[in-house]
Amino acid sequence: MEIWRKLALARYRAGMLDPTFFDSAEQALAHLRELAPKDTEAIRLTANIAYQRREFAEAEKQFREYLEIDPKDPSVRTDLGSAVLFQGRTE
């Protein structure tokens, strides 16, 4: 499981420089989430990739999933707020 986490994180970081790496990061995250569906790091990376791709509705969905597991994480709550705002909502 740890190898998928490390691979996903490495590909995510590479994707920050070259967005084509986000696809392979998502593949690694898919494997990780099959093994550990409640892995908060995997959920957050999935959300962050969607956010970077400007897929704010998907990012919102993933951030909300994360917060179901860890509702008090302030940075994820902030990220969720940003994803909602970028959709033009102010709820």
PDB file of C-alpha atoms in Angstrom:
ATOM      1  CA  MET A   1       0.000   0.000   0.000  1.00  0.00           C
ATOM      2  CA  GLU A   2       2.810   2.393   0.880  1.00  0.00           C
ATOM      3  CA  ILE A   3       4.363   2.005  -2.578  1.00  0.00           C
ATOM      4  CA  TRP A   4       1.130   3.216  -4.222  1.00  0.00           C
ATOM      5  CA  ARG A   5       1.022   6.179  -1.844  1.00  0.00           C
ATOM      6  CA  LYS A   6       4.617   7.150  -2.622  1.00  0.00           C
ATOM      7  CA  LEU A   7       4.108   6.708  -6.361  1.00  0.00           C
ATOM      8  CA  ALA A   8       0.931   8.818  -6.302  1.00  0.00           C
ATOM      9  CA  LEU A   9       2.635  11.566  -4.324  1.00  0.00           C
ATOM     10  CA  ALA A  10       5.669  11.609  -6.613  1.00  0.00           C
ATOM     11  CA  ARG A  11       3.466  11.774  -9.706  1.00  0.00           C
ATOM     12  CA  TYR A  12       1.304  14.472  -8.113  1.00  0.00           C
ATOM     13  CA  ARG A  13       4.375  16.591  -7.410  1.00  0.00           C
ATOM     14  CA  ALA A  14       5.605  16.030 -10.965  1.00  0.00           C
ATOM     15  CA  GLY A  15       2.149  17.057 -12.166  1.00  0.00           C
ATOM     16  CA  MET A  16       2.590  20.430 -10.524  1.00  0.00           C
ATOM     17  CA  LEU A  17       5.376  21.032 -13.060  1.00  0.00           C
ATOM     18  CA  ASP A  18       3.916  19.037 -15.943  1.00  0.00           C
ATOM     19  CA  PRO A  19       0.169  18.353 -15.669  1.00  0.00           C
ATOM     20  CA  THR A  20       0.424  15.247 -17.859  1.00  0.00           C
ATOM     21  CA  PHE A  21       1.720  13.417 -14.759  1.00  0.00           C
ATOM     22  CA  PHE A  22      -1.660  13.855 -13.049  1.00  0.00           C
ATOM     23  CA  ASP A  23      -3.067  10.938 -15.085  1.00  0.00           C
ATOM     24  CA  SER A  24      -0.510   8.486 -13.706  1.00  0.00           C
ATOM     25  CA  ALA A  25      -0.976   9.941 -10.207  1.00  0.00           C
ATOM     26  CA  GLU A  26      -4.701   9.217 -10.497  1.00  0.00           C
ATOM     27  CA  GLN A  27      -3.970   5.644 -11.581  1.00  0.00           C
ATOM     28  CA  ALA A  28      -1.800   5.084  -8.510  1.00  0.00           C
ATOM     29  CA  LEU A  29      -4.444   6.710  -6.326  1.00  0.00           C
ATOM     30  CA  ALA A  30      -7.107   4.424  -7.771  1.00  0.00           C
ATOM     31  CA  HIS A  31      -5.057   1.388  -6.714  1.00  0.00           C
ATOM     32  CA  LEU A  32      -4.443   2.862  -3.289  1.00  0.00           C
ATOM     33  CA  ARG A  33      -8.114   3.671  -2.790  1.00  0.00           C
ATOM     34  CA  GLU A  34      -9.081   0.119  -3.743  1.00  0.00           C
ATOM     35  CA  LEU A  35      -6.801  -1.126  -0.968  1.00  0.00           C
ATOM     36  CA  ALA A  36      -7.693   1.590   1.533  1.00  0.00           C
ATOM     37  CA  PRO A  37     -10.900   3.440   0.606  1.00  0.00           C
ATOM     38  CA  LYS A  38     -10.739   5.690   3.680  1.00  0.00           C
ATOM     39  CA  ASP A  39      -7.104   6.738   3.198  1.00  0.00           C
ATOM     40  CA  THR A  40      -7.307  10.476   3.782  1.00  0.00           C
ATOM     41  CA  GLU A  41      -4.044  11.242   1.991  1.00  0.00           C
ATOM     42  CA  ALA A  42      -5.298   9.471  -1.138  1.00  0.00           C
ATOM     43  CA  ILE A  43      -8.631  11.276  -0.960  1.00  0.00           C
ATOM     44  CA  ARG A  44      -6.931  14.630  -0.526  1.00  0.00           C
ATOM     45  CA  LEU A  45      -4.521  14.046  -3.419  1.00  0.00           C
ATOM     46  CA  THR A  46      -7.467  13.062  -5.600  1.00  0.00           C
ATOM     47  CA  ALA A  47      -9.197  16.295  -4.605  1.00  0.00           C
ATOM     48  CA  ASN A  48      -6.072  18.344  -5.205  1.00  0.00           C
ATOM     49  CA  ILE A  49      -5.644  16.931  -8.708  1.00  0.00           C
ATOM     50  CA  ALA A  50      -9.243  17.803  -9.546  1.00  0.00           C
ATOM     51  CA  TYR A  51      -8.679  21.285  -8.122  1.00  0.00           C
ATOM     52  CA  GLN A  52      -5.504  21.799 -10.180  1.00  0.00           C
ATOM     53  CA  ARG A  53      -7.427  20.725 -13.274  1.00  0.00           C
ATOM     54  CA  ARG A  54     -10.094  23.283 -12.377  1.00  0.00           C
ATOM     55  CA  GLU A  55     -12.632  20.472 -11.918  1.00  0.00           C
ATOM     56  CA  PHE A  56     -14.043  22.203  -8.873  1.00  0.00           C
ATOM     57  CA  ALA A  57     -17.218  20.116  -8.510  1.00  0.00           C
ATOM     58  CA  GLU A  58     -15.131  16.929  -8.344  1.00  0.00           C
ATOM     59  CA  ALA A  59     -12.680  18.582  -5.958  1.00  0.00           C
ATOM     60  CA  GLU A  60     -15.603  19.588  -3.741  1.00  0.00           C
ATOM     61  CA  LYS A  61     -16.914  16.026  -3.726  1.00  0.00           C
ATOM     62  CA  GLN A  62     -13.520  14.638  -2.702  1.00  0.00           C
ATOM     63  CA  PHE A  63     -12.918  17.296  -0.036  1.00  0.00           C
ATOM     64  CA  ARG A  64     -16.356  16.518   1.440  1.00  0.00           C
ATOM     65  CA  GLU A  65     -15.509  12.799   1.460  1.00  0.00           C
ATOM     66  CA  TYR A  66     -12.305  13.603   3.327  1.00  0.00           C
ATOM     67  CA  LEU A  67     -14.181  15.709   5.872  1.00  0.00           C
ATOM     68  CA  GLU A  68     -16.593  12.839   6.567  1.00  0.00           C
ATOM     69  CA  ILE A  69     -13.539  10.992   7.916  1.00  0.00           C
ATOM     70  CA  ASP A  70     -11.716  13.926   9.526  1.00  0.00           C
ATOM     71  CA  PRO A  71     -14.201  16.789   9.942  1.00  0.00           C
ATOM     72  CA  LYS A  72     -11.877  19.053  11.895  1.00  0.00           C
ATOM     73  CA  ASP A  73      -9.015  19.367   9.399  1.00  0.00           C
ATOM     74  CA  PRO A  74      -8.818  23.151   8.910  1.00  0.00           C
ATOM     75  CA  SER A  75      -6.763  23.097   5.714  1.00  0.00           C
ATOM     76  CA  VAL A  76      -9.200  20.767   3.957  1.00  0.00           C
ATOM     77  CA  ARG A  77     -12.115  22.907   5.132  1.00  0.00           C
ATOM     78  CA  THR A  78     -10.370  25.906   3.541  1.00  0.00           C
ATOM     79  CA  ASP A  79      -9.723  23.962   0.331  1.00  0.00           C
ATOM     80  CA  LEU A  80     -13.390  22.960   0.232  1.00  0.00           C
ATOM     81  CA  GLY A  81     -14.396  26.583   0.602  1.00  0.00           C
ATOM     82  CA  SER A  82     -12.152  27.570  -2.302  1.00  0.00           C
ATOM     83  CA  ALA A  83     -13.585  24.811  -4.519  1.00  0.00           C
ATOM     84  CA  VAL A  84     -17.117  25.989  -3.721  1.00  0.00           C
ATOM     85  CA  LEU A  85     -16.246  29.642  -4.404  1.00  0.00           C
ATOM     86  CA  PHE A  86     -14.659  28.795  -7.743  1.00  0.00           C
ATOM     87  CA  GLN A  87     -18.000  27.285  -8.721  1.00  0.00           C
ATOM     88  CA  GLY A  88     -19.603  30.660  -8.096  1.00  0.00           C
ATOM     89  CA  ARG A  89     -21.360  29.550  -4.909  1.00  0.00           C
ATOM     90  CA  THR A  90     -21.138  31.331  -1.581  1.00  0.00           C
ATOM     91  CA  GLU A  91     -22.960  28.847   0.660  1.00  0.00           C
TER      92      GLU A  91
END
